[in-house]
Coordinates of C-alpha atoms in Angstrom, one line a residue:
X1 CA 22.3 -15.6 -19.6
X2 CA 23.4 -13.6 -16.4
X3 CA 23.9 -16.9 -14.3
X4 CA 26.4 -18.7 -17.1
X5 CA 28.3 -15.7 -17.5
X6 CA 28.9 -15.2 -14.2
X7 CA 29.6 -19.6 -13.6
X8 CA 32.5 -18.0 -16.4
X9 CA 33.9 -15.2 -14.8
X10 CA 33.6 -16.4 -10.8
X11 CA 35.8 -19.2 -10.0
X12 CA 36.4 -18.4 -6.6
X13 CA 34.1 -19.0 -3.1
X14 CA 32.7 -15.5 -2.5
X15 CA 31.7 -13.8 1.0
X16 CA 27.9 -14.0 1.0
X17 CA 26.6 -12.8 4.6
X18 CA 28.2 -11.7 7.9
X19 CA 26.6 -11.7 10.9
X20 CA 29.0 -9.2 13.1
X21 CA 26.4 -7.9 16.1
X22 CA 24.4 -10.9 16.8
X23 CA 20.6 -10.6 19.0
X24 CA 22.1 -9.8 22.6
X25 CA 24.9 -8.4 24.1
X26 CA 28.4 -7.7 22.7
X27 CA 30.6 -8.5 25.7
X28 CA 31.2 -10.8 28.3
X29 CA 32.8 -14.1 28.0
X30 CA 30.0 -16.5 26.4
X31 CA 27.7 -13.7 25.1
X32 CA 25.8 -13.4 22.3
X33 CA 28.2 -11.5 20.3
X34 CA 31.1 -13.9 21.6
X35 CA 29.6 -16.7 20.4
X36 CA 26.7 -16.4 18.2
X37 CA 29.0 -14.5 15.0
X38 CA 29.1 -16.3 11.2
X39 CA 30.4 -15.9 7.9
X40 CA 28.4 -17.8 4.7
X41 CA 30.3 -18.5 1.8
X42 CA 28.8 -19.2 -1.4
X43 CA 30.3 -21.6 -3.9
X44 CA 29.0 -19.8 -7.1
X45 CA 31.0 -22.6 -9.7
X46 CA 30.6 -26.0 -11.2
X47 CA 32.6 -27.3 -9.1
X48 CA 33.2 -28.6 -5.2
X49 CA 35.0 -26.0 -3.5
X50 CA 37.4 -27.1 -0.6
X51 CA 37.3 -24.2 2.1
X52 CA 40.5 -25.7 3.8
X53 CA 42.6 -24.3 0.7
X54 CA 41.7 -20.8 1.8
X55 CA 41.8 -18.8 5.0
X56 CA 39.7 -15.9 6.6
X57 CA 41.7 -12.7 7.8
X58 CA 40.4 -9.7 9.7
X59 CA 41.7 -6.6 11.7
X60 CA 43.1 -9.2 14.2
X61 CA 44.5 -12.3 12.5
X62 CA 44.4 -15.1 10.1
X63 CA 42.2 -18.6 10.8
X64 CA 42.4 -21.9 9.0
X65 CA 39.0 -23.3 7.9
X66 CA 38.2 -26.7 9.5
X67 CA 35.1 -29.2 9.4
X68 CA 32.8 -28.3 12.7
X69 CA 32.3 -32.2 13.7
X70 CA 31.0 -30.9 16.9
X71 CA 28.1 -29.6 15.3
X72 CA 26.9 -32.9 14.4
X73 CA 25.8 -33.4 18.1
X74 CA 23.1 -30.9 17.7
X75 CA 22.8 -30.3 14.1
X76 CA 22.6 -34.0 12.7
X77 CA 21.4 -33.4 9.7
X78 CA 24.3 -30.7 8.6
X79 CA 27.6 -32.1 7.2
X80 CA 30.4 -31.3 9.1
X81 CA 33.0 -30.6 6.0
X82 CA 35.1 -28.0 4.5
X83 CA 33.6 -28.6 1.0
X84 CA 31.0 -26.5 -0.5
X85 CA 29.1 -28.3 -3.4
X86 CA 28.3 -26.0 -6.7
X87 CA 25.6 -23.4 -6.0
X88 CA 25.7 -24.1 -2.7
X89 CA 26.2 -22.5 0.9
X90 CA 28.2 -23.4 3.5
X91 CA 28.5 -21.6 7.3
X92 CA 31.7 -20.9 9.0
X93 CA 30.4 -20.8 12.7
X94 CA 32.7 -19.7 15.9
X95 CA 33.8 -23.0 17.8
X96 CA 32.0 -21.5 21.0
X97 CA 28.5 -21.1 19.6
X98 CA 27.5 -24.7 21.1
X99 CA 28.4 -23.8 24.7
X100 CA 25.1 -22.4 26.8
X101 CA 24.7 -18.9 27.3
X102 CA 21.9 -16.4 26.4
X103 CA 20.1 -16.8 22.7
X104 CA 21.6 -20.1 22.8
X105 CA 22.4 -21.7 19.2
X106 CA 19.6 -19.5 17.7
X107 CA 20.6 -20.5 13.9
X108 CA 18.4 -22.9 12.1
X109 CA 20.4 -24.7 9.7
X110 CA 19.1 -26.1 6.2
X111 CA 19.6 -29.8 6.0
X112 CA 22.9 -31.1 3.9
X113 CA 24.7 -27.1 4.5
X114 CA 28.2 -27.5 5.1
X115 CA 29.4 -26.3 8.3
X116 CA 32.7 -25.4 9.3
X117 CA 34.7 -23.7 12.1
X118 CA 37.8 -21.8 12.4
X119 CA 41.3 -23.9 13.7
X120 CA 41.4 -21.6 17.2
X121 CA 38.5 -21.1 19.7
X122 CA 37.4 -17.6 17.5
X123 CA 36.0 -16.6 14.9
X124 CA 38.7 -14.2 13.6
X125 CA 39.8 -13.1 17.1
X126 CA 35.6 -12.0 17.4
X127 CA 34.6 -9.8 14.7
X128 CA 33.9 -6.2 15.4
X129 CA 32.1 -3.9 13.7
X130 CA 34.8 -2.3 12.0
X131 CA 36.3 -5.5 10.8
X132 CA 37.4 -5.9 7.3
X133 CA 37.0 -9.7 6.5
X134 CA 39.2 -11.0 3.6
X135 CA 39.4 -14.1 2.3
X136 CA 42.4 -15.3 0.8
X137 CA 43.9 -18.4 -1.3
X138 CA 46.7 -20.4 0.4
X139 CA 49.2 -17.5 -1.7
X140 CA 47.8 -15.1 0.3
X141 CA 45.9 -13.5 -2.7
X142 CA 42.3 -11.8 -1.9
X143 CA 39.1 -13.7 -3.8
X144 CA 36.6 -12.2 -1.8
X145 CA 36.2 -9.4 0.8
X146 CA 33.7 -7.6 3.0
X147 CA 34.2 -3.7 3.7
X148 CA 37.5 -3.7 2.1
X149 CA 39.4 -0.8 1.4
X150 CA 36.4 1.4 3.1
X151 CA 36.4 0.0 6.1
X152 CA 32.2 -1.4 7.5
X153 CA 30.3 -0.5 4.9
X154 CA 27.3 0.0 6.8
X155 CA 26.4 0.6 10.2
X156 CA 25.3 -2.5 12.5
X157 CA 22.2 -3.4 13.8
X158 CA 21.7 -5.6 16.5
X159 CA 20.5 -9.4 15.3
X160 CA 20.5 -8.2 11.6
X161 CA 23.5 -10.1 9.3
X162 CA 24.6 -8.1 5.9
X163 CA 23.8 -9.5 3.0
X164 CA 25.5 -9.7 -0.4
X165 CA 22.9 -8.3 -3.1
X166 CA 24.5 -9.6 -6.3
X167 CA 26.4 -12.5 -6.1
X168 CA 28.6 -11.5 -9.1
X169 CA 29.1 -7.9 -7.8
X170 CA 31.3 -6.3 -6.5
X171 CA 33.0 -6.2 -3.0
X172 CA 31.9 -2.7 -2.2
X173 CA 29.5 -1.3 0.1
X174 CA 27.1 0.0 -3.1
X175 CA 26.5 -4.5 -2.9
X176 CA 25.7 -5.2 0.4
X177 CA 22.3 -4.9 2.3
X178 CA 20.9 -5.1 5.8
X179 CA 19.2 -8.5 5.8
X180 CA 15.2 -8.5 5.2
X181 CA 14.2 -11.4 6.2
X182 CA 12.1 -11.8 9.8
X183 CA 14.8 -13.6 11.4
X184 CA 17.1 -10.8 10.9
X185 CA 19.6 -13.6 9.0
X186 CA 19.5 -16.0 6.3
X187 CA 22.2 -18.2 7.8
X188 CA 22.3 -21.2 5.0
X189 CA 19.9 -20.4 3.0
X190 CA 19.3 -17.5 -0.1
X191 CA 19.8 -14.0 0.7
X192 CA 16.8 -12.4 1.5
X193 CA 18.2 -9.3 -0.8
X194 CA 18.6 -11.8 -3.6
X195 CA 15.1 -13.1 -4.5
X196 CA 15.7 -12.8 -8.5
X197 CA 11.5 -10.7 -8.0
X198 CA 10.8 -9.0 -5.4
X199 CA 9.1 -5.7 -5.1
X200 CA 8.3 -3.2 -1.8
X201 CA 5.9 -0.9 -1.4
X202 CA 7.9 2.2 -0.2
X203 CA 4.9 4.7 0.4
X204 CA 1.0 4.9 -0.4
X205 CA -0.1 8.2 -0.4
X206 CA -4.1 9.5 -1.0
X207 CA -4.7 12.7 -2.9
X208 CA -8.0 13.7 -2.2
X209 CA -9.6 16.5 -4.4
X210 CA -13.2 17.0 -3.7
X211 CA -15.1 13.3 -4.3
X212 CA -12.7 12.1 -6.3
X213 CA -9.3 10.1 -5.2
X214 CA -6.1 9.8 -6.1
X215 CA -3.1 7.0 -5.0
X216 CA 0.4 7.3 -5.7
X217 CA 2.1 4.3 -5.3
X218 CA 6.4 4.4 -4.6
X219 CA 7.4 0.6 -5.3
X220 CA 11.1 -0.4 -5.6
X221 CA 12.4 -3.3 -6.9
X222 CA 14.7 -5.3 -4.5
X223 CA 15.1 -8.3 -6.7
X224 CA 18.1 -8.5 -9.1
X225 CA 15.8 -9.0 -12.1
X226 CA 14.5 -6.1 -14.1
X227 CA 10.6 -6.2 -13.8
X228 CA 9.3 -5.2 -17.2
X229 CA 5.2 -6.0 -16.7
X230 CA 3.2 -5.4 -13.2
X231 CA 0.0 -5.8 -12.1
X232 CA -1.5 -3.9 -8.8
X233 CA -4.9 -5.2 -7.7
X234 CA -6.8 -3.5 -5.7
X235 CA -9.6 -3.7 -2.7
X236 CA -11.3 -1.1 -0.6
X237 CA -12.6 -2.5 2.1
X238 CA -16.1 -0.9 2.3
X239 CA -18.4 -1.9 -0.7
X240 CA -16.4 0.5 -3.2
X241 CA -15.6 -2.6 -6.0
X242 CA -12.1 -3.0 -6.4
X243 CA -9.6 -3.6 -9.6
X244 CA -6.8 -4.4 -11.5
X245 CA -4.2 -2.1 -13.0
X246 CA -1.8 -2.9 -15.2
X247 CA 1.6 -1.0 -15.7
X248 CA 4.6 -2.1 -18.5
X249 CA 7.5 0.6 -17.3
X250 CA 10.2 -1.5 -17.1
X251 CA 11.9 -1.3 -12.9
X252 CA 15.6 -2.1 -12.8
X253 CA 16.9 -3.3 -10.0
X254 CA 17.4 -1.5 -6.8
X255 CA 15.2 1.5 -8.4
X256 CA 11.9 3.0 -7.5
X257 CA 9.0 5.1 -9.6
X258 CA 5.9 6.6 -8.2
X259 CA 2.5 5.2 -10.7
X260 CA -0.6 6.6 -10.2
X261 CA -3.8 4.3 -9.5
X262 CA -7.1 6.5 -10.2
X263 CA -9.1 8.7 -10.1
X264 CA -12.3 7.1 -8.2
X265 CA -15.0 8.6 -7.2
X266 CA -16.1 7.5 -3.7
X267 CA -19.0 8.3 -1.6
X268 CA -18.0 10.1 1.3
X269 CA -16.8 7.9 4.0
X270 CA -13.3 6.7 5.6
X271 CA -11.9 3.6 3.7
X272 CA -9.0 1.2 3.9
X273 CA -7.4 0.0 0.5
X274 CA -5.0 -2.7 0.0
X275 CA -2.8 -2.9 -2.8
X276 CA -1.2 -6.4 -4.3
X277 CA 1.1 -6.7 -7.0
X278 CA 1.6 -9.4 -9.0
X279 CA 3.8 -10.3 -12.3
X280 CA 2.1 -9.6 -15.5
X281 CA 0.4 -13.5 -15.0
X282 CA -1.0 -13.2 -11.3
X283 CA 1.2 -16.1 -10.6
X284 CA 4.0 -14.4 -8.7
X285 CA 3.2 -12.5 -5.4
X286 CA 5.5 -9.8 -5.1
X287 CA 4.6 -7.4 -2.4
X288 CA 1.2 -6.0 -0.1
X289 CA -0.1 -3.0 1.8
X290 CA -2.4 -0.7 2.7
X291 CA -3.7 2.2 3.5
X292 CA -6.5 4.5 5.6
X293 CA -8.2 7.7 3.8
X294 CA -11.5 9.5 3.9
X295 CA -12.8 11.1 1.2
X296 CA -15.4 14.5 1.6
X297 CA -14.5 16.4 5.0
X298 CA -12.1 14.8 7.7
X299 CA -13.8 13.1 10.3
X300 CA -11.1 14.5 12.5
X301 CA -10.2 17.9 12.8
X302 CA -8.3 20.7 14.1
X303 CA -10.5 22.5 16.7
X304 CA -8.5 25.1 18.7
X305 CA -4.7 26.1 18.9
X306 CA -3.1 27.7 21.5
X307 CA 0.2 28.9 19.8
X308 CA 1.2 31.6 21.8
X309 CA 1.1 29.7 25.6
X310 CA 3.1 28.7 28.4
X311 CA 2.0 24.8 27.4
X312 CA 1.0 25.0 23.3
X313 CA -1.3 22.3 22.5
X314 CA -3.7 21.3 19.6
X315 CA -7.2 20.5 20.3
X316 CA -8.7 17.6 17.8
X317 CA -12.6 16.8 17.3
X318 CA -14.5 14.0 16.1
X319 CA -16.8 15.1 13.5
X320 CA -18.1 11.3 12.5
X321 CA -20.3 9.2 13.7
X322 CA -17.4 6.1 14.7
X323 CA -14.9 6.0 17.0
X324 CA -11.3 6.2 16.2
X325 CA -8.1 4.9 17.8
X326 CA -5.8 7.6 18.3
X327 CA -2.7 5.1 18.3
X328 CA -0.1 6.3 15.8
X329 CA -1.1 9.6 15.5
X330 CA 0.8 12.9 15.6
X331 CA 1.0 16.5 15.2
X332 CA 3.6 18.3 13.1
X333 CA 4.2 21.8 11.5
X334 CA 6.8 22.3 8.6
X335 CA 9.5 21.9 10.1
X336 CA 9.2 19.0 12.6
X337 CA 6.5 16.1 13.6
X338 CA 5.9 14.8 17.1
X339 CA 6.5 11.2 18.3
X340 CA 3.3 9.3 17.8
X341 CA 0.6 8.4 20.8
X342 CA 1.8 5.0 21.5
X343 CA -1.0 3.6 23.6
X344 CA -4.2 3.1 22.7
X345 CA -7.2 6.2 23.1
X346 CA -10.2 5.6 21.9
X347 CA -11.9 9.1 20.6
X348 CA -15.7 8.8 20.4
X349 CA -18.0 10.5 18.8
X350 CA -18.6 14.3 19.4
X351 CA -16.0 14.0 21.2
X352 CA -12.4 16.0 22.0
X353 CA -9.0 15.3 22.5
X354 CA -6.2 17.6 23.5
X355 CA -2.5 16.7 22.1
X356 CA 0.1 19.0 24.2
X357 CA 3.6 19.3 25.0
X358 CA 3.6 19.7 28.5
X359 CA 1.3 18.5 31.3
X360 CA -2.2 20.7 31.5
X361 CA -4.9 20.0 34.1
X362 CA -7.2 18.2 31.2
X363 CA -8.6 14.8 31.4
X364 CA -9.2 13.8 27.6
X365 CA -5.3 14.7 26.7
X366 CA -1.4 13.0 26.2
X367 CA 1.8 14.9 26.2
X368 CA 3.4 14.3 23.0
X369 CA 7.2 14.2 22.9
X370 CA 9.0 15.9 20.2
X371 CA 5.9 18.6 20.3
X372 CA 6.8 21.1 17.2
X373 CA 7.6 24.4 18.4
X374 CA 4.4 27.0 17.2
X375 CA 5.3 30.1 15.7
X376 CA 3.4 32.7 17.6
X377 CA 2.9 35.3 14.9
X378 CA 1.7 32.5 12.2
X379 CA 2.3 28.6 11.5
X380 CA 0.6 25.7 9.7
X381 CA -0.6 22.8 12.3
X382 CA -1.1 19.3 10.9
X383 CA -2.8 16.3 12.0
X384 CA -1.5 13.0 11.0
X385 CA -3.2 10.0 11.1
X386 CA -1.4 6.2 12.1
X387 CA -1.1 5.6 8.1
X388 CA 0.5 8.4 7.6
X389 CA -3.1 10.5 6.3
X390 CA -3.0 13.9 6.9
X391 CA -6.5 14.2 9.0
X392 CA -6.2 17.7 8.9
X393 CA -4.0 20.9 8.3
X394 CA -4.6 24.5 9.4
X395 CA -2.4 27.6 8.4
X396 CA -2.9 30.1 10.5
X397 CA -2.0 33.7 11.5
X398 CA -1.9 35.4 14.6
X399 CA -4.2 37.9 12.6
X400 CA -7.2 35.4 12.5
X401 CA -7.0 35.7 16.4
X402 CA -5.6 34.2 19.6
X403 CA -2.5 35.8 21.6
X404 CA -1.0 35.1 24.9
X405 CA -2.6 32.3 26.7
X406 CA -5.5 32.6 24.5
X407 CA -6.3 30.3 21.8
X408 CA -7.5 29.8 18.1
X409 CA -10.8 28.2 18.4
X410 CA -13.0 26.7 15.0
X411 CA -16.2 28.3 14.7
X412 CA -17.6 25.0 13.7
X413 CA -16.2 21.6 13.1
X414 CA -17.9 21.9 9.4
X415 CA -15.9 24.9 8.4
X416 CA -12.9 25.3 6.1
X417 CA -10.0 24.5 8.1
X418 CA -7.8 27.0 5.8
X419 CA -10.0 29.8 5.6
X420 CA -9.5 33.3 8.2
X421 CA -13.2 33.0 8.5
X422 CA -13.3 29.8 10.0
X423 CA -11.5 30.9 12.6
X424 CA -11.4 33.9 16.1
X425 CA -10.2 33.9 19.5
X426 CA -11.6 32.4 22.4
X427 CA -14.3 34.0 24.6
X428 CA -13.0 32.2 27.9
X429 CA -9.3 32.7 27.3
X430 CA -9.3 28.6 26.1
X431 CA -11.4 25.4 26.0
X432 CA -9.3 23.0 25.9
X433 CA -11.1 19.4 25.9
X434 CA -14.7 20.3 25.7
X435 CA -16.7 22.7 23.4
X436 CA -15.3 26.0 21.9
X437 CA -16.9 29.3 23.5
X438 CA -17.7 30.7 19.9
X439 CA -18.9 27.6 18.6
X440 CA -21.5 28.0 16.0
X441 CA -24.2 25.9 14.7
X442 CA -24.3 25.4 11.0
X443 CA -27.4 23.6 9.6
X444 CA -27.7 20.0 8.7
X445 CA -30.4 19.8 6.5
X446 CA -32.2 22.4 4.2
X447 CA -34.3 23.1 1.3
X448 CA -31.6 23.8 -0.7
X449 CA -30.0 26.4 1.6
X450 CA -29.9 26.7 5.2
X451 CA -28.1 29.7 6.8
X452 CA -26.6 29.8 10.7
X453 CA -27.8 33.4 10.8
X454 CA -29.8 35.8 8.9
X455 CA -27.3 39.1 10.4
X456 CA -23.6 39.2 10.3
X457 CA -22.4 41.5 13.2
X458 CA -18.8 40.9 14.1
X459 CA -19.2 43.3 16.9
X460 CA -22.2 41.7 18.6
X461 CA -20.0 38.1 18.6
X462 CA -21.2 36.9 14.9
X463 CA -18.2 37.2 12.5
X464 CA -19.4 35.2 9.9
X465 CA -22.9 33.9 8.6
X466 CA -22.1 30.0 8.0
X467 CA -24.9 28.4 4.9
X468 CA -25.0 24.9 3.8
X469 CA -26.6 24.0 0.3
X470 CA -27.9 20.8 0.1
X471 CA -30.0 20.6 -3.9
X472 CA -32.3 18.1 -4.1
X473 CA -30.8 16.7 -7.8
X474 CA -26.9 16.4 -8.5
X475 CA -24.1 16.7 -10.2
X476 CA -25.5 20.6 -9.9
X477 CA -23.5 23.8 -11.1
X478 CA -24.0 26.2 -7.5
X479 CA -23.7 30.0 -7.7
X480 CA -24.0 32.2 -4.4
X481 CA -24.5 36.1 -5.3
X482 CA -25.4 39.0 -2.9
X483 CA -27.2 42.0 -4.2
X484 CA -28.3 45.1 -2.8
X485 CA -32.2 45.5 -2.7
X486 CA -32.0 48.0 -5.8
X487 CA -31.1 45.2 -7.8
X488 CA -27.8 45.8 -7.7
X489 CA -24.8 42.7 -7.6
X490 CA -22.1 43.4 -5.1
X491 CA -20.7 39.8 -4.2
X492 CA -20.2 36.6 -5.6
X493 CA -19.6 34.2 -2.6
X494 CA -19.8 30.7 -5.1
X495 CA -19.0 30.9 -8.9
X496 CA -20.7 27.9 -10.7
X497 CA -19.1 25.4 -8.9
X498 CA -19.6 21.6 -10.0
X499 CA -21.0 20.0 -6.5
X500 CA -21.1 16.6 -7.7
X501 CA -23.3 15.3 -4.9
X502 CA -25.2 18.3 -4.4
X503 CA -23.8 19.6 -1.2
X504 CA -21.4 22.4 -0.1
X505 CA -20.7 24.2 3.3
X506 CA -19.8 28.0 2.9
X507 CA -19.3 31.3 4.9
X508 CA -20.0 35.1 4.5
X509 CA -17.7 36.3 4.2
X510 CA -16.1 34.6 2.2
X511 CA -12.4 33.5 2.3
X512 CA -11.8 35.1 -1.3
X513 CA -13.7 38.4 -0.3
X514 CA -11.4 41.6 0.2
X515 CA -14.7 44.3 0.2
X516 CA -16.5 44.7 3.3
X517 CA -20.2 45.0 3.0
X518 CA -21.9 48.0 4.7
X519 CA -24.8 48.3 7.2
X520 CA -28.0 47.5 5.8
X521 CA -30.4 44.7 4.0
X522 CA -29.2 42.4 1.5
X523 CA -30.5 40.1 -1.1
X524 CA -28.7 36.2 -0.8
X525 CA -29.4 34.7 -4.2
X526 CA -28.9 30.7 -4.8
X527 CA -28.7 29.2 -8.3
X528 CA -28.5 25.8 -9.1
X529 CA -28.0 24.2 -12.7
X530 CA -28.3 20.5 -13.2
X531 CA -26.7 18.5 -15.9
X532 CA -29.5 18.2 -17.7
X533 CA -30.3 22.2 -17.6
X534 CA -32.5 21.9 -15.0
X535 CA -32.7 25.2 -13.2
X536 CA -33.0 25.7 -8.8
X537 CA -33.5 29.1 -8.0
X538 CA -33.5 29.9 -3.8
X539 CA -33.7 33.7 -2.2
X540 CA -32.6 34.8 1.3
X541 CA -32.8 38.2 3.1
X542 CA -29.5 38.6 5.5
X543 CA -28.5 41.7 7.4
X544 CA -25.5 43.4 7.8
X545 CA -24.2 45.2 11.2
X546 CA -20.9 46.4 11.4

C-alpha cells in the first residue's frame, strides 16, 4: 500500500545517494575527489523520466544533464542516456572519472543503469562537503534536494556515499544515512539503508549471576518495514545445546529494544554464543553475531594495583587452564577506558601480564594509551575483554592497603575481587609481572571443607583464613557459623546459601563482618542441606591472634 501511494504522490526524479568525499585524496588535479564524485537519481514513477528536462545546482553553479557516451568505452553494458526508466536508477558521473589517476574508475556499474554526465568538465564545479545539491525543473522550481536549508546534513567520511533512507521522505537530514554496504556506496543499485527487512545487532551483553546466564540483546531495525514477528536462534559453541526464541513486539523502523534471551544454566566454563535472527518463517536472514562470556569465576583477573605510583599499572592473572589472546583488551575505571592492546599477546596459563601507562622495566607488559587516571584514595578498576566482557572489576579503597609506590596485591586469584578481605599491601613494595608477595594458597579439593589456615593473625602476616567447600551431593543449602567453645554462636560467615553445584570459596573474615573476634579458640561449624533433606554436618577448630 505504501509503494502505490507514494507512485501517487511522487512525480518527480528524487536525489537518492551522493558520493561527496570519495576513497583517496580530496585535492590535486585528477584525484580521487576530483574525479571519482556521483549523484544517483531515482525515478520513483510509472513513467520514463528524461534527466535533460532538469538541471543539478550547488554552492557553485548550475549543470545541464547530458548522456555519458564516453562511458560506453569502458562500461559497455550501461546505456549512455538521459532517461531513467520507472523504478529505476540512473548515475550522474563527473566527465573526468575515465581519465587515470589513483582509485581509477572504482564504480561497478549494474548492467542497463543509465549514465549521464554533466554539460562542463565538473560535476557541479566539484562537490564539497558543504554543498547543498538541488535539483530543479527547467522553471527553476526545486523537486529534490540534498542538505537543503541546513546546510550537509551529516559529516563526511572518506569512501562512504549518503544514502536516502526513505525514498518518499523527506529532504532533511532526519532521511539520509551513511551508506552500509562493504563498498562504502551503492552506486546503481538499492540503497543499502533501504532493504524493506533488515535488522542489526547493536550490542550483546552477558549478565552473569552465579551459574546461571543472562543475554540482553539491543537489535534495531534499519529496514523501512515494521517487523512485527522475530525469531533469534541460538548456539553456544561448546556442547551447551542451543535454541530458538521467539519474540512478537512489533520494531518500527529506525527503532531499537533490548529482549532478553535466558536464563541458562551453564557449567562453569568460557563460551562463545552466536545469535541469528530470522523472520517469524526462518526464511529471511536478517542479521548475526556473537559473543565471549564465562560463567563461575573469571578466568582472568585483577591481581595487583598500583594506584598511587609514578607509572600506575594493573596486573592481570590467568586463573584457567587455556591460553587467552590479549588482543582487544582494555582497562577502564568509571570515568574513562584505555585504547585496546592491538597486537597479539598470548597469556598462558598461571601466568601474568602487566597493563601500564608508562614504560616500567617488566618483560610480560604493554603501555596502554588512554590509561585512566587512578584515584589514589579509592577507585573501581575494570578489565575488559575484546567482546566487550567485563573479565573483571575491583573497587577499591586506599584503606584495604597500598600507598606510594606500593601496590594493592590479591591474596589469591580465587578470592572475591570486591571484598576488603581479598585484598593488602605488598610485602616487597610491588610485584609486578610475577607472583604477589602475600600470596596465599587456598585449597583445591576437600572433604567438604578445606581451610588455608587453622589461625588468623593479621599481625604475624595472615589477615584472613581463606576455606573452600566442596559437598559431595548438590544443589546443597551451605551455612558457615563460628561459635565459641562454650557453645556459644558469635558469627555467621554463610547463611543457607543455595550452591547449586556444591562449591563455594569464602574468607574469615568475612566481607559482611563488622565485629572483630578476640584471642582465643573457636568452633568453625559447616552445614549442608540437600534438596532432598539430606543433612552434611563438618567441624573445624581455628584460632584467633590478634
Amino acid at each position: 500500500m505504501i509503494w502505490i501511494l507514494c507512485t501517487i504522490i511522487i512525480s518527480n526524479p528524487i536525489i537518492n545517494e551522493v558520493m561527496l568525499d570519495p576513497l583517496g585524496p580530496e585535492t590535486g588535479s585528477l584525484s580521487p575527489g576530483d574525479r571519482n564524485e556521483f549523484i544517483e537519481i531515482y525515478n520513483p514513477t510509472n513513467d520514463t523520466i528524461d534527466m535533460a528536462q532538469f538541471k543539478l545546482q550547488d554552492n557553485a553553479e548550475t549543470d545541464s544533464i547530458v548522456p555519458f557516451s564516453e562511458i560506453l568505452q569502458y562500461y559497455p553494458h550501461v546505456k549512455a542516456t538521459t532517461k531513467i526508466p520507472p523504478e529505476s536508477y540512473g548515475v550522474i558521473l563527473d566527465r573526468e572519472y575515465i581519465l587515470p589517476g589513483e582509485n581509477y574508475m572504482p564504480y561497478v556499474l549494474p548492467p542497463g543503469v543509465s549514465v549521464m554526465t554533466t554539460k562542463d568538465t565538473d560535476l557541479g564545479n566539484g562537490l564539497s562537503t558543504n554543498d547543498t545539491i538541488k535539483l530543479i525543473n527547467l522553471q527553476g522550481e526545486i523537486v529534490s534536494s540534498f542538505g537543503l536549508g541546513r546546510g550537509f546534513p551529516l559529516p563526511s567520511k572518506d569512501g562512504i556515499s549518503f544514502e536516502r533512507k526513505f525514498y518518499w521522505g523527506s529532504d532533511d537530514e532526519s532521511n539520509w544515512r551513511y551508506c552500509e554496504a562493504q563498498a562504502g556506496h551503492t552506486c546503481g543499485y538499492q540503497n543499502s539503508v533501504s532493504e524493506p527487512y533488515s535488522l542489526k545487532i547493536v550490542s550483546i551483553d552477558a549478565i552473569p549471576k552465579n551459574y546461571e546466564i543472562i543475554f540482553k540483546l539491543t537489535i534495531k531495525n534499519t529496514g523501512i518495514e515494521t517487523i512485527s514477528h522475530l525469531k533469534i536462534v541460538y548456539d553456544f559453541e561448546g556442547g551447551y545445546p542451543g535454541g530458538v526464541e521467539t519474540i512478537i513486539n512489533p520494531l518500527s523502523p529506525d527503532s531499537q529494544r533490548t529482549y532478553e534471551i535466558g536464563p541458562f544454566q551453564i557449567p562453569t566454563g568460557y563460551y562463545r554464543v552466536t545469535f541469528k535472527i530470522y523472520t517469524d518463517d526462518l526464511t529471511n536472514f536478517l542479521a548475526c553475531d556473537s559473543t565471549r562470556f564465562y560463567v563461575g569465576k573469571s578466568p582472568i583477573v585483577i591481581s595487583e594495583i598500583m594506584y598511587n605510583g609514578e607509572t600506575e599499572w594493573i596486573e592481570i592473572y590467568n586463573n584457567s587452564n587455556i591460553p587467552f589472546n590479549l588482543k582487544g583488551f582494555c582497562v577502564a575505571d568509571p570515568r574513562k577506558r584505555s585504547n585496546p592492546v592491538r597486537e597479539d599477546i598470548t597469556l598462558e596459563p598461571k601466568s601474568y601480564f602487566v597493563f601500564s601507562s608508562k614504560d616500567i622495566p617488566v618483560e610480560n607488559k604493554v603501555v596502554l594509551s588512554g590509561f585512566p587516571a587512578l584515584n589514589n584514595t579509592g577507585d573501581t578498576v575494570y578489565l575488559i575483554g575484546s567482546f566487550n566482557e567485563i573479565f573483571d572489576m575491583v573497587p577499591y579503597s586506599n584503606k584495604w592497603g597500598g600507598g606510594y609506590n606500593v601496590s594493592l596485591e590479591r591474596l589469591s586469584p580465587d578470592m572475591e575481587s570486591t571484598s576488603p578481605f581479598s585484598w593488602t599491601s605488598s610485602r616487597e613494595g610491588s610485584t609486578p609481572g610475577r607472583k604477589n608477595s602475600v600470596e596465599i594458597t587456598i585449597p583445591q579439593r576437600g572433604e567438604i571443607i578445606s581451610l588455608s589456615k587453622k589461625v588468623l593473625a593479621p599481625s604475624r602476616g595472615i589477615p584472613v583464613i581463606a576455606g573452600n567447600l566442596e559437598f559431595p551431593e548438590f544443589p546443597v543449602y551451605a551455612t558457615v557459623e563460628i561459635y565459641r567453645i562454650d557453645g556459644i554462636k558469635v558469627l555467621t560467615v554463610i547463611d543457607n546459601e543455595l550452591l547449586k553445584d556444591g562449591r563455594m570459596y569464602f574468607t574469615i573474615p568475612a566481607p559482611s563482618q563488622e565485629k572483630t573476634l578476640d584471642e582465643g579458640i573457636y568452633l568453625l561449624l559447616v552445614k549442608g542441606k540437600t534438596l532432598e533433606g539430606k543433612l552434611y554436618v563438618k567441624r573445624e577448630v581455628i584460632g584467633i591472634m590478634n
